[in-house]
């Protein structure tokens, strides 16, 4: 491609609405243009990158025996009602775009395809002889994200590879899951990215687990906790560990004590000159179940620890039956305004005890969701860290007062449900080896592989007949990879002050031939010859034949991040050209006849 003929526009300044380097660079270098919130055009350079990523994905998927397919993006509501996800995906903060067609039928734009594929499996898979099966597609997904941001990182329209496998049993599912783990590792190695596979939260599904693939980068939205021995890595949402030991309490007799102005753990521990590890802190949450029931949740946890809301949400989902619901659609810390909707009297915030009376909840208030109401009793949960404490300090249900030297089973009844909802953090001891402490890193989640089991086959009735002629539920796995997010994550991991530095395997072009002065016939002639020969040799090459100053061309080449720049400048007098490697900035003069073979060697080597 000749730059003189390409729709090629670079920006000198950072666009105002871009916050992270990769977003700024992709906009500045003319890879993407914003069309609306979370909606981007992939311009020709970007599309080439996306195609390269897709091709690597495709090759590694096909190598495992998975079959490429293409499923419809328009999905009838019935399928989502069968799986039970229609409401959670469309109501409240649901992220599915839903519309009504001319026949008054509800349709959605696919945010994911479990329902569609399970429908197909139900329809087409009859016998164990047809199993296992694994279908995948590379396609645009639609999600009405609450906070679209960072360009392609969190779009409302984005490209995903999603694969779904079906099996006779868990063992067969595990095998494919392991094959995917390997395939993903191969892909990331081929992309040329630093990555880490980490244990991930599987949400309400729980069970046999899931793994995320993180591209390591400072701007990542996710925190990864890992140990240096390489034995453990998990998303902070999922991570488990041992906290520091609690300091044993010096308050050996129980009393209620006046503690003015101590509504935070910090102020309280200073006032009482005690360690936060001797305090039981009681944190109030408000959970909204899908049937509209609002449940006020009181979590008692050790004062120096924080609640992991993902773990808490999972615990709340386990209790759905108590509230005749199917799932939890929202979990928040209720602010003053939210409290006003259900409190009968003012809460002693900062001084709440584990036994705060249920009559703080007004009788029979209606939830805003139709038919819903507020559950009249607090749901009391105690985290393991707090359940273990003796002679602890906690609130006295009265502003300005705390209980000192309290014990479970004496002054306070231990809540029925003991849970692990504590947030692991760097410095905690690892469970597999207490000598190892957790380290932290930031990552961008680009892939997520999942053992779903019968989560969809059960509600949708997708079965097969086994060797004994019995009808059995299909076991299912799903394997996602954010193609467009990955392309931007690659930039986030690899850039410098002058622009993008693409890994060779996914660069839009391998090389760019730059003519410093297009009025110089000899420069043009050699550049044209190299441009033709390189492309003929399979080295994807751009020709910068624009009528611009050399400095402008060099700047643009750096900005768009093409791995190798070939300059037909002064050296041509000696039968040579200058070749500059974008990554190292190494520059060397190479004989014109050797350019093709030299680059071929480098590119092969870089691709590994
Ligand atoms: P996140 O927690 O970041 O919202 P998710 O758990 O919703 O991700 P999945 O449903 O597992 O993601 O989707 C599979 C992959 O699709 C993710 O690993 C990610 O790479 C990509 N992805 C998800 N949402 C978006 C989005 N809004 N924009 C771009 N890529 C996305
Ligand atoms: Mg999401």
Coordinates of C-alpha atoms and ligand atoms in Angstrom, one line a residue:
X1 CA 0.0 0.0 0.0
X2 CA 1.2 3.5 -0.9
X3 CA 0.7 6.1 1.9
X4 CA 0.0 8.7 -0.8
X5 CA -3.2 6.8 -1.7
X6 CA -4.2 5.6 1.7
X7 CA -6.8 7.3 3.9
X8 CA -4.0 8.1 6.3
X9 CA -4.4 10.9 8.8
X10 CA -2.3 11.2 12.0
X11 CA -2.8 13.7 14.8
X12 CA 0.0 15.5 16.4
X13 CA -1.7 16.1 19.8
X14 CA -3.4 13.7 22.2
X15 CA -7.2 13.6 21.7
X16 CA -8.9 15.1 24.8
X17 CA -11.2 12.2 25.5
X18 CA -8.6 9.5 25.6
X19 CA -7.1 8.6 29.0
X20 CA -4.7 5.7 28.6
X21 CA -1.7 5.5 26.3
X22 CA -3.0 2.8 23.9
X23 CA -6.3 4.7 23.4
X24 CA -4.5 7.9 22.6
X25 CA -2.0 6.2 20.3
X26 CA -4.6 4.3 18.3
X27 CA -6.5 7.5 17.7
X28 CA -3.5 9.6 16.9
X29 CA -2.0 7.1 14.6
X30 CA -5.2 6.8 12.6
X31 CA -6.1 3.2 13.6
X32 CA -9.6 3.9 15.0
X33 CA -12.1 6.7 15.0
X34 CA -14.8 7.2 17.6
X35 CA -18.3 7.2 16.2
X36 CA -20.3 7.2 19.4
X37 CA -20.0 6.1 23.0
X38 CA -18.2 2.8 23.0
X39 CA -18.5 2.6 19.2
X40 CA -15.5 2.7 17.0
X41 CA -14.6 2.4 13.3
X42 CA -11.7 0.1 12.7
X43 CA -9.8 1.9 10.0
X44 CA -7.7 0.0 7.4
X45 CA -4.5 -0.3 9.6
X46 CA -6.6 -1.5 12.5
X47 CA -8.5 -4.0 10.5
X48 CA -5.2 -5.6 9.4
X49 CA -4.2 -6.0 13.0
X50 CA -7.5 -7.5 13.9
X51 CA -7.2 -9.9 10.9
X52 CA -3.8 -11.0 12.1
X53 CA -5.0 -11.6 15.6
X54 CA -8.0 -13.5 14.3
X55 CA -5.8 -15.6 12.0
X56 CA -3.6 -16.7 14.9
X57 CA -6.7 -17.5 17.0
X58 CA -8.1 -19.4 14.1
X59 CA -5.0 -21.5 13.5
X60 CA -4.7 -22.4 17.1
X61 CA -8.4 -23.2 17.5
X62 CA -8.4 -25.3 14.4
X63 CA -5.4 -27.2 15.6
X64 CA -7.4 -28.5 18.5
X65 CA -10.1 -29.8 16.2
X66 CA -12.6 -27.0 17.0
X67 CA -14.9 -26.0 14.1
X68 CA -15.4 -22.4 12.9
X69 CA -18.9 -21.3 12.5
X70 CA -21.0 -18.1 12.5
X71 CA -24.1 -17.7 14.7
X72 CA -26.8 -15.0 14.3
X73 CA -26.3 -11.7 16.2
X74 CA -30.1 -11.3 16.4
X75 CA -31.3 -13.6 19.1
X76 CA -35.0 -14.2 19.9
X77 CA -36.0 -13.4 23.5
X78 CA -37.5 -16.9 23.9
X79 CA -34.1 -18.5 24.1
X80 CA -33.0 -16.2 26.8
X81 CA -36.2 -16.8 28.7
X82 CA -35.6 -20.5 28.5
X83 CA -32.1 -20.1 30.0
X84 CA -33.5 -17.7 32.6
X85 CA -31.2 -14.9 31.7
X86 CA -33.6 -12.6 29.8
X87 CA -34.5 -10.5 32.9
X88 CA -31.0 -10.3 34.4
X89 CA -29.6 -9.2 31.0
X90 CA -32.3 -6.7 30.2
X91 CA -33.6 -5.3 33.5
X92 CA -31.8 -3.0 35.9
X93 CA -28.3 -2.6 34.8
X94 CA -28.6 -5.4 32.3
X95 CA -26.2 -5.0 29.4
X96 CA -28.1 -6.6 26.5
X97 CA -29.5 -4.4 23.8
X98 CA -33.1 -5.5 23.3
X99 CA -35.7 -4.4 20.8
X100 CA -39.1 -5.2 19.6
X101 CA -39.6 -6.0 15.9
X102 CA -42.6 -5.2 13.6
X103 CA -44.4 -8.3 14.8
X104 CA -44.1 -7.1 18.4
X105 CA -41.5 -9.9 19.0
X106 CA -38.7 -9.2 21.4
X107 CA -35.2 -9.7 20.0
X108 CA -31.8 -9.0 21.4
X109 CA -28.4 -8.2 19.9
X110 CA -26.0 -10.9 21.1
X111 CA -23.7 -10.1 24.0
X112 CA -22.7 -13.8 24.0
X113 CA -24.0 -17.0 22.5
X114 CA -24.6 -19.7 25.1
X115 CA -28.3 -19.7 24.4
X116 CA -28.0 -19.9 20.6
X117 CA -25.4 -22.7 20.7
X118 CA -27.3 -24.7 23.4
X119 CA -30.4 -24.5 21.2
X120 CA -28.4 -25.9 18.3
X121 CA -26.9 -28.6 20.4
X122 CA -30.3 -29.6 21.7
X123 CA -31.6 -29.8 18.2
X124 CA -28.7 -31.6 16.5
X125 CA -26.9 -33.7 19.1
X126 CA -28.8 -36.9 19.8
X127 CA -26.2 -39.5 20.7
X128 CA -23.0 -40.0 22.6
X129 CA -21.5 -41.0 19.3
X130 CA -21.6 -37.3 18.2
X131 CA -19.7 -36.1 21.2
X132 CA -17.6 -34.2 22.0
X133 CA -18.2 -31.1 19.8
X134 CA -16.6 -27.8 19.8
X135 CA -17.7 -24.8 17.7
X136 CA -16.3 -21.3 17.7
X137 CA -16.8 -18.1 15.9
X138 CA -15.1 -14.7 15.5
X139 CA -17.7 -12.0 15.5
X140 CA -19.0 -8.6 16.7
X141 CA -20.7 -8.7 20.1
X142 CA -23.0 -6.0 21.5
X143 CA -23.1 -5.0 25.2
X144 CA -24.6 -1.9 26.6
X145 CA -21.8 -1.5 29.1
X146 CA -22.4 0.8 32.1
X147 CA -19.1 2.5 31.6
X148 CA -17.8 2.2 28.1
X149 CA -14.2 3.5 28.1
X150 CA -10.6 3.3 27.0
X151 CA -11.5 2.9 23.4
X152 CA -11.5 -0.7 22.3
X153 CA -10.9 -2.0 25.8
X154 CA -14.5 -1.6 26.8
X155 CA -16.6 -1.0 23.8
X156 CA -20.3 -1.4 23.3
X157 CA -19.6 -3.1 20.1
X158 CA -16.5 -5.3 20.0
X159 CA -15.0 -8.4 18.4
X160 CA -14.8 -11.6 20.3
X161 CA -13.8 -15.2 19.6
X162 CA -16.2 -17.4 21.5
X163 CA -16.2 -21.1 21.5
X164 CA -18.5 -23.6 23.0
X165 CA -17.9 -27.3 23.6
X166 CA -20.3 -30.2 24.4
X167 CA -19.5 -33.4 26.2
X168 CA -20.8 -36.6 27.6
X169 CA -19.4 -35.9 31.1
X170 CA -17.1 -33.7 33.2
X171 CA -14.0 -35.7 32.4
X172 CA -14.4 -35.0 28.6
X173 CA -15.1 -31.4 29.4
X174 CA -12.0 -31.1 31.5
X175 CA -9.9 -32.5 28.6
X176 CA -11.1 -29.9 26.2
X177 CA -10.7 -27.2 28.8
X178 CA -7.1 -28.2 29.2
X179 CA -6.6 -28.2 25.4
X180 CA -8.0 -24.7 25.4
X181 CA -5.6 -23.6 28.2
X182 CA -2.8 -24.8 26.1
X183 CA -4.2 -23.3 22.9
X184 CA -4.6 -19.9 24.6
X185 CA -1.0 -20.1 25.9
X186 CA 0.2 -20.8 22.4
X187 CA -1.8 -17.9 21.0
X188 CA -0.5 -15.4 23.5
X189 CA 3.1 -16.6 22.9
X190 CA 2.5 -16.1 19.2
X191 CA 1.0 -12.7 19.6
X192 CA 4.3 -11.7 21.3
X193 CA 2.6 -10.6 24.5
X194 CA 3.6 -10.9 28.2
X195 CA 0.7 -12.6 29.8
X196 CA -0.4 -14.6 32.8
X197 CA -3.1 -17.3 33.2
X198 CA -4.9 -16.8 36.5
X199 CA -7.7 -18.4 38.4
X200 CA -10.9 -16.5 38.0
X201 CA -14.2 -16.0 39.6
X202 CA -16.8 -18.2 37.9
X203 CA -19.7 -16.2 39.3
X204 CA -22.7 -18.0 40.6
X205 CA -21.9 -21.1 38.6
X206 CA -19.0 -22.0 40.9
X207 CA -18.1 -25.6 40.3
X208 CA -15.1 -26.7 38.5
X209 CA -13.5 -23.4 37.7
X210 CA -12.4 -20.9 35.2
X211 CA -9.3 -19.2 34.1
X212 CA -8.6 -15.8 32.8
X213 CA -5.7 -14.8 30.5
X214 CA -4.3 -11.4 31.4
X215 CA -2.1 -9.2 29.3
X216 CA 0.1 -7.5 31.9
X217 CA 0.0 -3.7 31.7
X218 CA -0.1 -0.9 34.2
X219 CA -3.4 0.5 32.8
X220 CA -5.1 -2.9 33.3
X221 CA -8.5 -2.8 35.1
X222 CA -7.8 -6.1 36.9
X223 CA -5.5 -6.8 39.8
X224 CA -3.7 -10.1 39.8
X225 CA -2.2 -11.6 42.9
X226 CA 0.5 -14.2 42.4
X227 CA 3.5 -15.9 44.1
X228 CA 7.0 -15.7 43.0
X229 CA 7.4 -19.5 42.9
X230 CA 4.9 -19.5 40.0
X231 CA 2.6 -21.9 41.8
X232 CA -0.3 -19.5 42.3
X233 CA -1.9 -16.7 40.3
X234 CA -5.5 -15.4 40.7
X235 CA -7.7 -12.5 39.9
X236 CA -8.1 -10.5 43.2
X237 CA -11.8 -11.2 42.8
X238 CA -11.1 -14.9 43.3
X239 CA -7.8 -14.9 45.3
X240 CA -7.5 -16.7 48.6
X241 CA -4.8 -16.4 51.2
X242 CA -4.0 -16.2 54.8
X243 CA -4.1 -12.7 56.4
X244 CA -1.6 -11.6 59.0
X245 CA -2.4 -13.1 62.5
X246 CA -4.6 -11.0 64.8
X247 CA -2.9 -9.4 67.7
X248 CA -4.4 -10.9 70.8
X249 CA -6.8 -8.7 72.6
X250 CA -5.9 -6.9 75.9
X251 CA -9.6 -6.3 76.7
X252 CA -10.4 -9.3 78.9
X253 CA -13.5 -8.0 80.5
X254 CA -16.7 -7.0 78.7
X255 CA -17.9 -3.4 79.0
X256 CA -19.7 -0.7 77.0
X257 CA -17.3 2.2 76.6
X258 CA -17.8 5.8 75.5
X259 CA -15.7 6.3 72.4
X260 CA -16.6 9.7 70.9
X261 CA -15.8 10.5 67.3
X262 CA -14.7 6.9 66.4
X263 CA -16.8 6.1 63.4
X264 CA -13.9 4.6 61.4
X265 CA -11.6 1.7 62.3
X266 CA -8.6 4.0 62.2
X267 CA -10.1 6.5 64.7
X268 CA -11.3 3.7 66.9
X269 CA -8.0 1.8 67.1
X270 CA -6.2 5.1 67.8
X271 CA -8.7 6.0 70.5
X272 CA -8.5 2.6 72.2
X273 CA -4.8 2.1 71.4
X274 CA -5.6 -1.3 70.0
X275 CA -4.9 -3.1 66.8
X276 CA -7.5 -3.1 64.0
X277 CA -7.2 -6.9 64.1
X278 CA -9.0 -6.8 67.5
X279 CA -12.1 -5.1 66.1
X280 CA -15.1 -6.7 64.5
X281 CA -16.3 -4.3 61.8
X282 CA -19.9 -4.6 60.6
X283 CA -20.4 -3.5 57.0
X284 CA -23.9 -2.9 55.6
X285 CA -24.8 -3.9 52.1
X286 CA -28.0 -3.8 50.1
X287 CA -28.7 -6.7 47.8
X288 CA -31.5 -6.6 45.1
X289 CA -32.7 -10.1 44.1
X290 CA -34.2 -10.6 40.6
X291 CA -37.8 -10.9 42.0
X292 CA -37.4 -7.4 43.4
X293 CA -36.7 -8.4 47.0
X294 CA -34.3 -6.1 48.7
X295 CA -32.2 -7.7 51.4
X296 CA -30.1 -5.8 53.9
X297 CA -26.9 -7.7 54.5
X298 CA -24.7 -7.1 57.5
X299 CA -21.2 -8.5 57.1
X300 CA -19.0 -8.8 60.2
X301 CA -15.3 -8.9 59.3
X302 CA -12.0 -8.3 61.1
X303 CA -11.3 -4.5 61.3
X304 CA -8.1 -4.6 59.2
X305 CA -9.8 -6.5 56.3
X306 CA -12.0 -5.5 53.4
X307 CA -15.0 -7.3 51.9
X308 CA -14.5 -8.7 48.4
X309 CA -17.8 -7.9 46.8
X310 CA -17.5 -10.6 44.2
X311 CA -17.2 -13.3 46.9
X312 CA -20.0 -11.7 48.8
X313 CA -22.2 -11.7 45.7
X314 CA -21.5 -15.4 45.2
X315 CA -22.5 -16.1 48.8
X316 CA -25.7 -14.1 48.3
X317 CA -26.6 -16.1 45.2
X318 CA -26.3 -19.3 47.2
X319 CA -29.1 -18.0 49.4
X320 CA -31.6 -17.3 46.6
X321 CA -34.0 -19.9 47.9
X322 CA -34.5 -18.1 51.2
X323 CA -35.9 -15.2 49.2
X324 CA -37.7 -17.2 46.5
X325 CA -35.4 -15.7 43.9
X326 CA -33.1 -16.9 41.1
X327 CA -30.2 -14.5 41.3
X328 CA -28.9 -11.3 42.7
X329 CA -29.0 -8.4 40.3
X330 CA -27.4 -5.7 42.3
X331 CA -25.2 -5.3 45.3
X332 CA -24.3 -1.9 46.8
X333 CA -23.3 -0.1 49.9
X334 CA -26.5 1.9 50.6
X335 CA -25.9 5.6 50.7
X336 CA -28.1 8.0 52.8
X337 CA -30.7 8.3 50.1
X338 CA -31.0 4.5 49.7
X339 CA -31.2 4.0 53.5
X340 CA -34.1 6.5 53.8
X341 CA -36.2 4.2 51.6
X342 CA -36.2 1.4 54.2
X343 CA -35.0 2.6 57.6
X344 CA -37.6 3.0 60.4
X345 CA -35.1 5.2 62.4
X346 CA -31.6 6.6 61.9
X347 CA -28.9 3.9 61.9
X348 CA -26.0 4.3 64.3
X349 CA -23.5 4.3 61.4
X350 CA -20.0 3.7 62.4
X351 CA -21.2 2.1 65.7
X352 CA -23.3 -0.8 64.4
X353 CA -23.0 -4.1 66.2
X354 CA -23.5 -7.6 64.8
X355 CA -26.8 -7.8 66.6
X356 CA -28.3 -4.5 65.4
X357 CA -32.1 -4.9 65.8
X358 CA -34.3 -5.8 62.8
X359 CA -36.7 -3.1 63.8
X360 CA -34.4 -0.6 62.1
X361 CA -36.0 -1.9 58.9
X362 CA -39.4 -0.3 58.4
X363 CA -42.3 -2.6 58.2
X364 CA -43.5 -3.5 54.7
X365 CA -41.7 -0.9 52.6
X366 CA -42.1 -1.6 48.9
X367 CA -39.0 -2.0 46.7
X368 CA -38.9 0.1 43.6
X369 CA -39.0 -3.0 41.5
X370 CA -42.6 -4.0 40.8
X371 CA -43.9 -6.5 43.3
X372 CA -40.7 -6.5 45.3
X373 CA -40.4 -5.6 49.0
X374 CA -37.8 -5.2 51.6
X375 CA -37.0 -8.3 53.6
X376 CA -37.9 -7.5 57.2
X377 CA -34.7 -9.1 58.7
X378 CA -31.0 -8.4 58.3
X379 CA -29.1 -11.2 56.7
X380 CA -26.1 -11.5 59.1
X381 CA -22.9 -13.0 57.7
X382 CA -19.7 -13.4 59.5
X383 CA -16.4 -13.6 57.8
X384 CA -13.9 -16.3 59.1
X385 CA -11.5 -13.6 60.2
X386 CA -14.1 -12.2 62.6
X387 CA -15.6 -15.5 63.7
X388 CA -12.2 -16.5 65.1
X389 CA -11.7 -13.4 67.3
X390 CA -11.9 -13.4 71.1
X391 CA -12.4 -10.4 73.5
X392 CA -13.0 -8.2 70.5
X393 CA -14.1 -4.6 70.1
X394 CA -17.3 -3.8 68.1
X395 CA -20.1 -1.3 67.9
X396 CA -22.6 -0.8 70.7
X397 CA -25.5 0.2 68.4
X398 CA -25.3 3.7 69.8
X399 CA -23.5 6.6 68.3
X400 CA -20.3 7.3 70.3
X401 CA -20.2 3.9 72.0
X402 CA -18.4 0.6 71.5
X403 CA -18.4 -2.8 73.2
X404 CA -15.0 -3.9 74.4
X405 CA -13.9 -7.4 75.3
X406 CA -16.9 -9.0 73.7
X407 CA -17.2 -12.7 72.6
X408 CA -19.3 -14.7 70.3
X409 CA -21.6 -17.0 72.2
X410 CA -21.6 -14.5 75.1
X411 CA -22.6 -11.0 74.3
X412 CA -23.2 -11.7 70.6
X413 CA -24.7 -14.7 68.9
X414 CA -22.4 -15.9 66.1
X415 CA -24.3 -15.4 62.9
X416 CA -25.6 -18.7 61.4
X417 CA -23.6 -18.3 58.2
X418 CA -19.8 -18.1 58.4
X419 CA -18.3 -17.2 55.0
X420 CA -15.0 -16.3 53.3
X421 CA -15.7 -12.9 51.8
X422 CA -12.4 -11.3 52.7
X423 CA -10.4 -9.6 50.0
X424 CA -6.9 -11.0 49.6
X425 CA -4.1 -8.5 49.3
X426 CA -0.5 -8.2 48.5
X427 CA 1.7 -9.3 51.4
X428 CA -0.8 -12.0 52.5
X429 CA 0.7 -15.5 53.0
X430 CA -0.1 -18.0 50.2
X431 CA -2.1 -21.0 51.1
X432 CA 0.0 -23.5 49.2
X433 CA 3.2 -22.4 51.0
X434 CA 3.2 -20.0 53.9
X435 CA 6.7 -18.8 53.1
X436 CA 5.3 -17.3 49.9
X437 CA 3.7 -13.9 50.0
X438 CA 1.2 -12.6 47.4
X439 CA 2.6 -10.1 44.9
X440 CA 0.5 -7.8 42.8
X441 CA 0.4 -6.9 39.1
X442 CA -2.1 -5.1 36.9
X443 CA -3.6 -7.0 34.0
X444 CA -6.1 -6.6 31.1
X445 CA -8.4 -9.5 30.9
X446 CA -8.4 -10.7 27.3
X447 CA -9.5 -14.3 27.6
X448 CA -11.7 -16.3 29.8
X449 CA -12.2 -20.1 29.7
X450 CA -15.0 -21.7 31.6
X451 CA -16.3 -25.1 32.6
X452 CA -20.1 -24.5 32.6
X453 CA -21.2 -28.0 33.2
X454 CA -25.0 -28.3 32.9
X455 CA -25.7 -24.6 33.6
X456 CA -27.4 -24.1 30.2
X457 CA -28.2 -27.6 29.2
X458 CA -30.4 -28.1 32.2
X459 CA -32.8 -25.2 31.9
X460 CA -32.9 -25.5 28.2
X461 CA -33.2 -29.3 28.2
X462 CA -30.2 -30.1 26.0
X463 CA -29.7 -33.8 26.3
X464 CA -28.1 -36.8 24.5
X465 CA -28.6 -40.6 24.8
X466 CA -25.7 -42.5 26.3
X467 CA -24.4 -46.0 25.5
X468 CA -27.0 -47.5 27.9
X469 CA -29.8 -45.7 26.1
X470 CA -30.4 -43.3 28.9
X471 CA -31.1 -39.6 28.4
X472 CA -28.4 -37.4 29.9
X473 CA -27.7 -33.7 30.1
X474 CA -24.9 -32.3 28.0
X475 CA -21.8 -31.0 29.7
X476 CA -20.6 -27.7 28.3
X477 CA -17.6 -25.4 28.3
X478 CA -17.1 -21.9 26.9
X479 CA -14.0 -20.1 25.8
X480 CA -13.9 -16.4 25.1
X481 CA -11.2 -14.1 23.8
X482 CA -11.6 -10.4 23.2
X483 CA -10.0 -9.9 19.8
X484 CA -10.4 -6.1 19.6
X485 CA -9.5 -5.7 23.3
X486 CA -6.4 -7.8 22.8
X487 CA -5.3 -5.6 19.8
X488 CA -5.4 -2.5 22.0
X489 CA -3.9 -4.4 25.0
X490 CA -0.9 -5.2 22.8
X491 CA -0.3 -1.4 22.3
X492 CA -0.8 -0.8 26.1
X493 CA 2.1 -3.2 26.6
X494 CA 4.3 -2.0 23.9
X495 CA 4.8 1.7 23.1
X496 CA 7.3 4.5 23.7
X497 CA 7.1 8.3 23.6
X498 CA 7.1 8.3 19.8
X499 CA 4.3 5.8 19.3
X500 CA 3.2 2.2 19.0
X501 CA 5.7 -0.7 18.9
X502 CA 3.8 -3.6 17.4
X503 CA 4.9 -7.1 18.0
X504 CA 5.9 -8.4 14.5
X505 CA 3.2 -11.1 14.5
X506 CA 0.3 -8.7 14.7
X507 CA 1.7 -5.5 13.1
X508 CA -0.5 -4.2 10.3
X509 CA 2.6 -4.3 8.0
X510 CA 6.1 -5.7 8.6
X511 CA 8.0 -2.9 6.9
X512 CA 7.7 0.6 5.6
X513 CA 9.9 1.9 2.8
X514 CA 10.4 5.7 3.3
X515 CA 11.6 7.9 0.5
X516 CA 13.2 10.9 2.2
X517 CA 12.8 13.1 -0.9
X518 CA 10.4 12.1 -3.6
X519 CA 12.0 14.7 -6.0
X520 CA 15.1 12.5 -6.1
X521 CA 14.5 10.1 -9.0
X522 CA 17.1 7.6 -7.8
X523 CA 15.6 7.4 -4.3
X524 CA 12.2 6.8 -5.8
X525 CA 13.4 4.1 -8.2
X526 CA 15.2 2.1 -5.4
X527 CA 12.2 2.5 -3.1
X528 CA 9.8 1.3 -5.8
X529 CA 12.0 -1.7 -6.5
X530 CA 12.3 -2.7 -2.8
X531 CA 8.6 -2.1 -2.3
X532 CA 7.7 -4.5 -5.1
X533 CA 10.3 -7.1 -4.1
X534 CA 9.5 -7.1 -0.5
X535 CA 5.8 -7.6 -1.1
X536 CA 6.5 -10.3 -3.6
X537 CA 8.5 -12.1 -1.0
X538 CA 5.6 -12.0 1.4
X539 CA 6.9 -9.2 3.5
X540 CA 3.9 -6.9 4.0
X541 CA 5.3 -3.5 3.1
X542 CA 4.1 0.1 3.0
X543 CA 5.6 2.7 0.8
X544 CA 5.8 6.3 2.1
X545 CA 5.8 8.1 -1.2
X546 CA 4.0 11.2 0.1
X547 CA 5.3 14.6 -0.8
X548 CA 6.2 15.4 2.8
X549 CA 9.4 16.3 4.6
X550 CA 11.6 13.4 5.7
X551 CA 11.1 14.4 9.3
X552 CA 7.3 14.1 9.1
X553 CA 7.6 10.7 7.5
X554 CA 10.0 9.4 10.1
X555 CA 7.7 10.6 12.9
X556 CA 4.6 9.0 11.3
X557 CA 6.5 5.7 10.8
X558 CA 7.4 5.7 14.5
X559 CA 3.9 6.6 15.5
X560 CA 2.1 3.8 13.6
X561 CA 4.7 1.4 14.9
X562 CA 5.8 -0.6 11.9
X563 CA 8.6 -3.0 13.0
X564 CA 11.1 -2.2 10.2
X565 CA 11.7 1.1 8.4
X566 CA 13.8 1.1 5.2
X567 CA 15.1 4.5 4.1
X568 CA 16.4 5.1 0.6
X569 CA 18.5 8.1 1.7
X570 CA 22.2 9.0 1.4
X571 CA 23.5 5.4 1.6
X572 CA 22.1 4.6 -1.8
X573 CA 25.2 6.2 -3.2
X574 CA 27.1 3.2 -1.9
X575 CA 24.4 0.7 -3.0
X576 CA 22.9 0.5 0.5
X577 CA 19.8 1.6 2.4
X578 CA 19.3 2.4 6.1
X579 CA 17.2 -0.1 8.0
X580 CA 15.8 0.9 11.4
X581 CA 14.2 -1.5 13.9
X582 CA 11.3 0.2 15.6
X583 CA 11.7 -1.7 18.9
X584 CA 15.4 -1.2 19.5
X585 CA 15.9 1.9 17.2
X586 CA 19.0 0.1 15.9
X587 CA 19.9 1.4 12.6
X588 CA 22.2 -0.3 10.1
X589 CA 23.1 0.0 6.4
X590 CA 22.3 -3.0 4.3
X591 CA 23.2 -3.7 0.7
X592 CA 20.1 -3.1 -1.5
X593 CA 20.3 -6.7 -2.8
X594 CA 20.3 -8.1 0.8
X595 CA 17.3 -6.3 2.1
X596 CA 14.7 -8.9 1.3
X597 CA 16.6 -11.9 2.7
X598 CA 17.7 -10.0 5.8
X599 CA 14.2 -8.9 6.6
X600 CA 12.8 -12.3 5.9
X601 CA 15.2 -13.8 8.5
X602 CA 14.4 -11.2 11.1
X603 CA 10.6 -11.5 10.7
X604 CA 10.8 -15.3 10.9
X605 CA 12.9 -15.0 14.0
X606 CA 10.6 -12.4 15.6
X607 CA 7.5 -14.6 15.0
X608 CA 9.3 -17.5 16.7
Ligands
LIG1 P1 -15.2 -7.8 31.7 O1 -15.2 -8.3 33.1 O2 -14.0 -7.1 31.3 O3 -16.5 -7.0 31.5 P2 -16.5 -10.2 30.9 O4 -16.2 -11.1 32.0 O5 -17.8 -9.5 30.7 O6 -15.3 -9.1 30.8 P3 -16.6 -12.3 28.9 O7 -18.1 -12.3 28.9 O8 -15.9 -13.5 29.5 O9 -16.1 -10.9 29.5 O10 -16.1 -12.1 27.4 C1 -15.0 -12.7 26.9 C2 -13.9 -11.7 26.5 O11 -14.5 -10.6 25.7 C3 -13.3 -10.9 27.7 O12 -12.3 -11.7 28.2 C4 -12.8 -9.7 27.0 O13 -11.5 -9.9 26.5 C5 -13.8 -9.4 26.0 N1 -14.8 -8.3 26.3 C6 -15.8 -8.4 27.2 N2 -16.4 -7.3 27.3 C7 -15.8 -6.4 26.4 C8 -16.1 -5.1 26.0 N3 -17.1 -4.4 26.5 N4 -15.2 -4.5 25.1 C9 -14.2 -5.2 24.5 N5 -14.0 -6.5 24.9 C10 -14.7 -7.1 25.8
LIG2 MG1 -18.4 -7.6 31.2

